[in-house]
Amino acid sequence: MAYRANNNNNNNNNNNNNSKSRRSLLKHCLLTSAAFLPFPSSGASPEAIGSAERLCRQKGNCLETRNLDGALGFNWGGADRCDARDPKCRTNGRLEDGEVVDMTVPVYKSACFKTVTLIVTIDRSPSTLKLGLYKDVDPNLIKQFLDISTDGLSTTSKLLFEEGYGETSSPVLLSTGELTEVDAKSQLLTFGVKSQGQSYAKKFNMSKPPEEYVPQERPRPLERVPGGSDEIKERVGKGLVYVSELGLGYLNNPTTPDDAAFSSLFEISGWGPFKPGKELVPIGQVVGEESMETLYRLCNLPVNKRIKGIVGGSNGRPLVNVRIEDVKVE
């Protein structure tokens, strides 16, 4: 019995020593890595940071206290942040101070044959976002985008649009959409119709959709058109409008309920290092200097913090509502 007790004590001592060694090694790695992280300089633009981020920066222990947002320069803290409604308020909580950004309209090889102008409100302030659609991409993708921009996209029987049928529905309209997500790190915007049912209820001044309401299902996935332009599909740059090669409604997870199937209709790239996946196809681009300025503002909107401790914390729903109020096709 005595031998076993001594053996257990030895094992416990070894385990404690190993744990201390691991903790020391981890601490050393974190402190060493801190030297390579970019901290804001004293001459940086005015900051509006949370108390936790401010404290760890003053003490220089953001990594030791696991405050990764503070270490990487993303600032949180509610009222301590800059006002999200301020056009100069950026995703990281700081105010813009004399940034020089290239607002030149990108020039790509494809010609635009249609323009879709979105009138968006940023915290109720209207702005213009004009999109030019390419004529040398899959015509089925263009047709779907034009449908949703005009009379609406529908997959159910049109009898559901009439009264007295027992069930009711409505086509999916881009004019009921909104900016659903901002990824400031890769400078990518996602637009869509968050809830078909809520859009229907809002149209008829209801608190919620009626029980007989039926949302539109996704259309059947499109087949890739042979001989399509590989140059267009591999194109990257700012101001490009991307959709899934399978059609509208396929940017979401396939298990997403029909009501939210179109919450990610299309994406627009900004100035960041965005690399589209194989399933994305650029069908157009932002056109006009005014629209480029709107794009820049949207790409840098402050967002809701998702999960504490996630590195960056730079993507999520914008703190201010961005809604599509009107759509014009020319």
Coordinates of C-alpha atoms in Angstrom, one line a residue, residues 9-311:
N9 CA 2.5 11.0 -5.4
N10 CA 5.3 10.7 -8.0
N11 CA 2.8 10.6 -10.8
N12 CA 1.0 13.6 -9.4
N13 CA 4.2 15.5 -9.1
N14 CA 5.2 14.6 -12.7
N15 CA 1.7 15.7 -14.0
N16 CA 2.0 19.0 -12.1
N17 CA 5.4 19.7 -13.5
N18 CA 4.3 18.8 -17.0
S19 CA 1.3 21.1 -16.7
K20 CA 3.5 24.0 -15.5
S21 CA 5.9 23.4 -18.4
R22 CA 3.0 23.5 -20.9
R23 CA 1.6 26.7 -19.4
S24 CA 5.1 28.3 -19.4
L25 CA 5.6 27.3 -23.0
L26 CA 2.2 28.6 -24.1
K27 CA 2.7 31.9 -22.2
H28 CA 6.1 32.2 -23.9
C29 CA 4.6 31.6 -27.4
L30 CA 1.8 34.1 -26.8
L31 CA 4.2 36.8 -25.5
T32 CA 6.6 36.2 -28.4
S33 CA 3.7 36.4 -30.9
A34 CA 2.5 39.7 -29.5
A35 CA 5.6 41.5 -30.9
F36 CA 4.4 40.7 -34.4
L37 CA 0.8 42.0 -34.0
P38 CA 0.0 45.5 -35.3
F39 CA -1.1 47.8 -32.5
P40 CA -2.4 51.2 -33.3
S41 CA 0.2 54.0 -33.1
S42 CA -0.3 57.0 -30.8
G43 CA -0.8 59.2 -33.9
A44 CA -3.7 57.0 -35.2
S45 CA -7.2 58.3 -35.9
P46 CA -9.5 59.0 -33.0
E47 CA -10.5 55.7 -31.3
A48 CA -13.7 54.7 -29.6
I49 CA -12.7 51.5 -27.8
G50 CA -14.3 49.5 -25.0
S51 CA -12.9 49.5 -21.5
A52 CA -11.5 46.0 -21.7
E53 CA -9.6 46.7 -24.9
R54 CA -8.3 50.0 -23.5
L55 CA -7.1 48.4 -20.3
C56 CA -5.3 45.5 -21.9
R57 CA -3.5 47.8 -24.4
Q58 CA -2.3 50.0 -21.6
K59 CA -1.0 47.0 -19.7
G60 CA 0.3 45.3 -22.8
N61 CA -1.3 42.0 -21.8
C62 CA -4.1 41.6 -24.4
L63 CA -2.9 38.1 -25.4
E64 CA -2.3 37.0 -21.8
T65 CA -5.9 38.0 -20.9
R66 CA -7.2 36.4 -24.1
N67 CA -8.5 39.7 -25.4
L68 CA -7.8 39.0 -29.0
D69 CA -10.1 41.8 -30.3
G70 CA -7.9 44.3 -28.4
A71 CA -4.7 42.7 -29.6
L72 CA -5.8 42.8 -33.3
G73 CA -7.3 46.3 -33.1
F74 CA -11.0 45.5 -33.2
N75 CA -12.7 47.7 -30.6
W76 CA -15.9 46.9 -28.8
G77 CA -17.7 48.3 -25.8
G78 CA -21.2 49.6 -26.7
A79 CA -21.3 53.3 -25.9
D80 CA -17.5 53.6 -25.9
R81 CA -17.5 52.9 -29.7
C82 CA -18.0 55.6 -32.3
D83 CA -21.6 56.2 -33.3
A84 CA -22.5 53.6 -35.9
R85 CA -24.7 56.1 -37.7
D86 CA -21.7 58.4 -38.3
P87 CA -20.5 57.9 -42.0
K88 CA -16.9 58.0 -40.7
C89 CA -17.4 55.2 -38.1
R90 CA -15.6 52.1 -39.2
T91 CA -15.9 48.4 -38.5
N92 CA -13.2 48.4 -35.8
G93 CA -14.9 51.1 -33.8
R94 CA -12.6 54.0 -34.8
L95 CA -13.4 57.1 -36.7
E96 CA -12.0 57.5 -40.2
D97 CA -9.3 60.2 -40.4
G98 CA -8.3 61.4 -43.8
E99 CA -8.2 58.0 -45.5
V100 CA -7.2 58.0 -49.1
V101 CA -9.1 55.3 -51.1
D102 CA -9.2 54.6 -54.8
M103 CA -12.8 55.1 -55.8
T104 CA -12.1 54.5 -59.5
V105 CA -14.8 52.5 -61.2
P106 CA -13.3 49.1 -62.1
V107 CA -12.9 48.4 -65.8
Y108 CA -13.3 44.8 -66.9
K109 CA -13.5 43.2 -70.3
S110 CA -17.2 42.4 -70.2
A111 CA -19.7 44.9 -71.5
C112 CA -22.8 45.7 -69.4
F113 CA -26.2 45.5 -71.3
K114 CA -28.6 46.2 -68.3
T115 CA -28.3 48.3 -65.2
V116 CA -30.1 47.6 -61.9
T117 CA -30.2 50.6 -59.6
L118 CA -30.8 49.9 -55.9
I119 CA -32.0 52.7 -53.7
V120 CA -30.7 51.7 -50.3
T121 CA -31.2 53.5 -47.0
I122 CA -28.4 53.5 -44.5
D123 CA -30.1 54.3 -41.2
R124 CA -32.9 55.9 -43.2
S125 CA -30.5 58.0 -45.3
P126 CA -30.9 57.1 -49.0
S127 CA -27.9 56.2 -51.2
T128 CA -27.6 54.8 -54.7
L129 CA -25.9 51.5 -55.7
K130 CA -26.0 50.9 -59.4
L131 CA -25.2 47.5 -60.8
G132 CA -24.3 46.7 -64.4
L133 CA -25.1 43.2 -65.6
Y134 CA -22.8 41.4 -68.1
K135 CA -24.2 40.1 -71.4
D136 CA -21.6 37.3 -71.8
V137 CA -22.6 35.2 -68.8
D138 CA -25.2 32.4 -68.3
P139 CA -28.5 34.0 -69.5
N140 CA -30.4 32.0 -67.0
L141 CA -28.6 33.7 -64.1
I142 CA -29.3 37.1 -65.6
K143 CA -33.0 36.2 -66.1
Q144 CA -33.3 35.2 -62.5
F145 CA -31.7 38.4 -61.3
L146 CA -33.9 40.6 -63.6
D147 CA -37.0 38.7 -62.4
I148 CA -36.3 39.3 -58.8
S149 CA -35.5 43.0 -59.6
T150 CA -38.8 43.5 -61.5
D151 CA -42.0 41.4 -61.1
G152 CA -40.4 38.9 -58.6
L153 CA -39.1 35.4 -58.6
S154 CA -41.7 32.6 -58.0
T155 CA -41.6 28.9 -58.0
T156 CA -45.1 28.2 -56.7
S157 CA -48.4 28.3 -58.7
K158 CA -49.5 31.9 -59.4
L159 CA -52.9 30.9 -58.1
L160 CA -51.5 31.4 -54.7
F161 CA -51.2 35.1 -55.5
E162 CA -55.0 35.4 -55.8
E163 CA -57.5 35.5 -53.0
G164 CA -59.8 32.6 -52.2
Y165 CA -57.4 29.8 -53.0
G166 CA -57.0 28.6 -49.4
E167 CA -53.3 29.4 -49.4
T168 CA -51.5 32.6 -50.1
S169 CA -48.0 33.6 -51.3
S170 CA -46.0 36.3 -53.0
P171 CA -43.0 36.4 -55.3
V172 CA -39.6 37.2 -53.9
L173 CA -38.7 40.8 -54.6
L174 CA -35.3 42.4 -54.3
S175 CA -37.1 45.6 -53.3
T176 CA -37.9 43.9 -49.9
G177 CA -34.3 42.9 -49.4
E178 CA -31.6 44.3 -47.1
L179 CA -27.9 44.1 -46.4
T180 CA -27.7 40.9 -44.3
E181 CA -24.0 40.6 -43.6
V182 CA -20.8 42.6 -43.8
D183 CA -17.4 40.9 -43.8
A184 CA -15.0 43.7 -43.2
K185 CA -11.9 41.5 -43.3
S186 CA -12.5 40.3 -46.9
Q187 CA -14.6 43.3 -47.8
L188 CA -17.6 41.4 -48.9
L189 CA -21.3 42.4 -48.7
T190 CA -24.2 39.9 -48.7
F191 CA -27.7 41.1 -49.8
G192 CA -30.9 39.1 -49.5
V193 CA -34.5 38.8 -48.3
K194 CA -34.1 37.8 -44.6
S195 CA -37.7 36.4 -44.3
Q196 CA -40.3 36.1 -47.0
G197 CA -43.0 35.8 -44.4
Q198 CA -42.0 39.0 -42.6
S199 CA -41.7 40.8 -45.9
Y200 CA -45.3 39.7 -46.8
A201 CA -46.6 40.8 -43.4
K202 CA -44.9 44.2 -43.7
K203 CA -46.4 44.8 -47.1
F204 CA -50.0 44.3 -45.7
N205 CA -49.3 46.0 -42.3
M206 CA -49.5 42.7 -40.3
S207 CA -47.5 41.8 -37.2
K208 CA -46.8 38.3 -38.7
P209 CA -47.7 36.4 -41.9
P210 CA -51.0 34.5 -41.9
E211 CA -51.1 30.8 -41.2
E212 CA -52.0 30.0 -44.8
Y213 CA -48.9 31.8 -46.1
V214 CA -46.5 29.7 -48.2
P215 CA -43.0 30.9 -49.0
Q216 CA -41.3 30.4 -52.3
E217 CA -39.0 27.4 -52.7
R218 CA -35.6 27.6 -54.3
P219 CA -35.8 27.2 -58.1
R220 CA -34.3 24.0 -59.5
P221 CA -30.5 24.3 -59.7
L222 CA -29.2 25.5 -63.0
E223 CA -26.9 23.4 -65.2
R224 CA -23.6 25.0 -66.1
V225 CA -23.7 26.4 -69.7
P226 CA -21.0 24.7 -71.9
G227 CA -18.5 27.2 -73.4
G228 CA -19.0 29.8 -70.7
S229 CA -16.2 32.3 -70.2
D230 CA -13.6 31.0 -67.8
E231 CA -12.1 34.4 -67.6
I232 CA -15.3 35.9 -66.2
K233 CA -15.6 33.1 -63.6
E234 CA -12.0 33.5 -62.4
R235 CA -12.2 37.3 -62.3
V236 CA -11.5 39.0 -59.0
G237 CA -11.5 42.6 -58.0
K238 CA -13.6 45.3 -56.3
G239 CA -17.2 46.0 -57.2
L240 CA -18.0 42.6 -58.6
V241 CA -21.5 41.1 -58.2
Y242 CA -21.4 37.3 -57.4
V243 CA -24.2 34.7 -57.4
S244 CA -24.1 30.9 -57.1
E245 CA -23.6 29.1 -60.4
L246 CA -26.7 27.0 -59.4
G247 CA -28.9 30.1 -59.3
L248 CA -30.5 32.4 -56.8
G249 CA -31.1 30.8 -53.4
Y250 CA -28.1 28.6 -53.4
L251 CA -25.6 30.7 -51.5
N252 CA -27.3 29.5 -48.3
N253 CA -27.0 26.2 -46.6
P254 CA -29.2 23.6 -48.4
T255 CA -31.0 22.9 -45.1
T256 CA -32.1 26.5 -44.7
P257 CA -35.9 26.7 -44.4
D258 CA -37.8 28.0 -47.5
D259 CA -38.7 31.2 -45.6
A260 CA -35.0 32.2 -45.4
A261 CA -33.9 30.5 -48.6
F262 CA -33.2 33.8 -50.3
S263 CA -31.5 35.6 -47.3
S264 CA -28.2 35.4 -49.3
L265 CA -29.1 36.3 -52.9
F266 CA -25.9 37.9 -54.1
E267 CA -22.6 39.2 -52.9
I268 CA -20.5 42.3 -53.8
S269 CA -16.8 42.5 -53.4
G270 CA -15.0 45.5 -52.0
W271 CA -11.3 46.5 -51.5
G272 CA -10.3 43.5 -49.4
P273 CA -8.5 40.2 -50.2
F274 CA -11.6 38.3 -51.3
K275 CA -11.1 35.1 -53.3
P276 CA -14.4 33.7 -54.6
G277 CA -15.0 29.9 -54.4
K278 CA -15.6 27.8 -57.5
E279 CA -19.4 27.9 -57.0
L280 CA -19.5 31.7 -57.4
V281 CA -20.0 33.5 -60.8
P282 CA -19.6 37.3 -61.3
I283 CA -22.7 38.4 -63.3
G284 CA -22.0 42.1 -63.2
Q285 CA -20.3 45.0 -61.4
V286 CA -20.8 48.3 -59.6
V287 CA -20.9 51.2 -62.0
G288 CA -20.6 55.0 -61.3
E289 CA -18.5 56.9 -58.8
E290 CA -21.5 57.6 -56.6
S291 CA -22.1 53.9 -56.3
M292 CA -18.5 53.2 -55.5
E293 CA -18.7 55.6 -52.6
T294 CA -21.8 53.8 -51.4
L295 CA -20.0 50.5 -51.7
Y296 CA -17.1 51.8 -49.6
R297 CA -19.4 53.0 -46.9
L298 CA -21.2 49.7 -46.8
C299 CA -18.0 47.6 -46.7
N300 CA -16.8 49.6 -43.6
L301 CA -20.0 49.6 -41.6
P302 CA -19.7 48.7 -37.9
V303 CA -21.1 45.2 -37.3
N304 CA -22.6 43.2 -34.4
K305 CA -20.0 41.2 -32.6
R306 CA -20.6 37.5 -33.0
I307 CA -18.8 35.4 -30.4
K308 CA -16.4 36.8 -27.8
G309 CA -12.9 35.7 -28.3
I310 CA -13.2 34.9 -32.1
V311 CA -10.2 36.5 -33.8

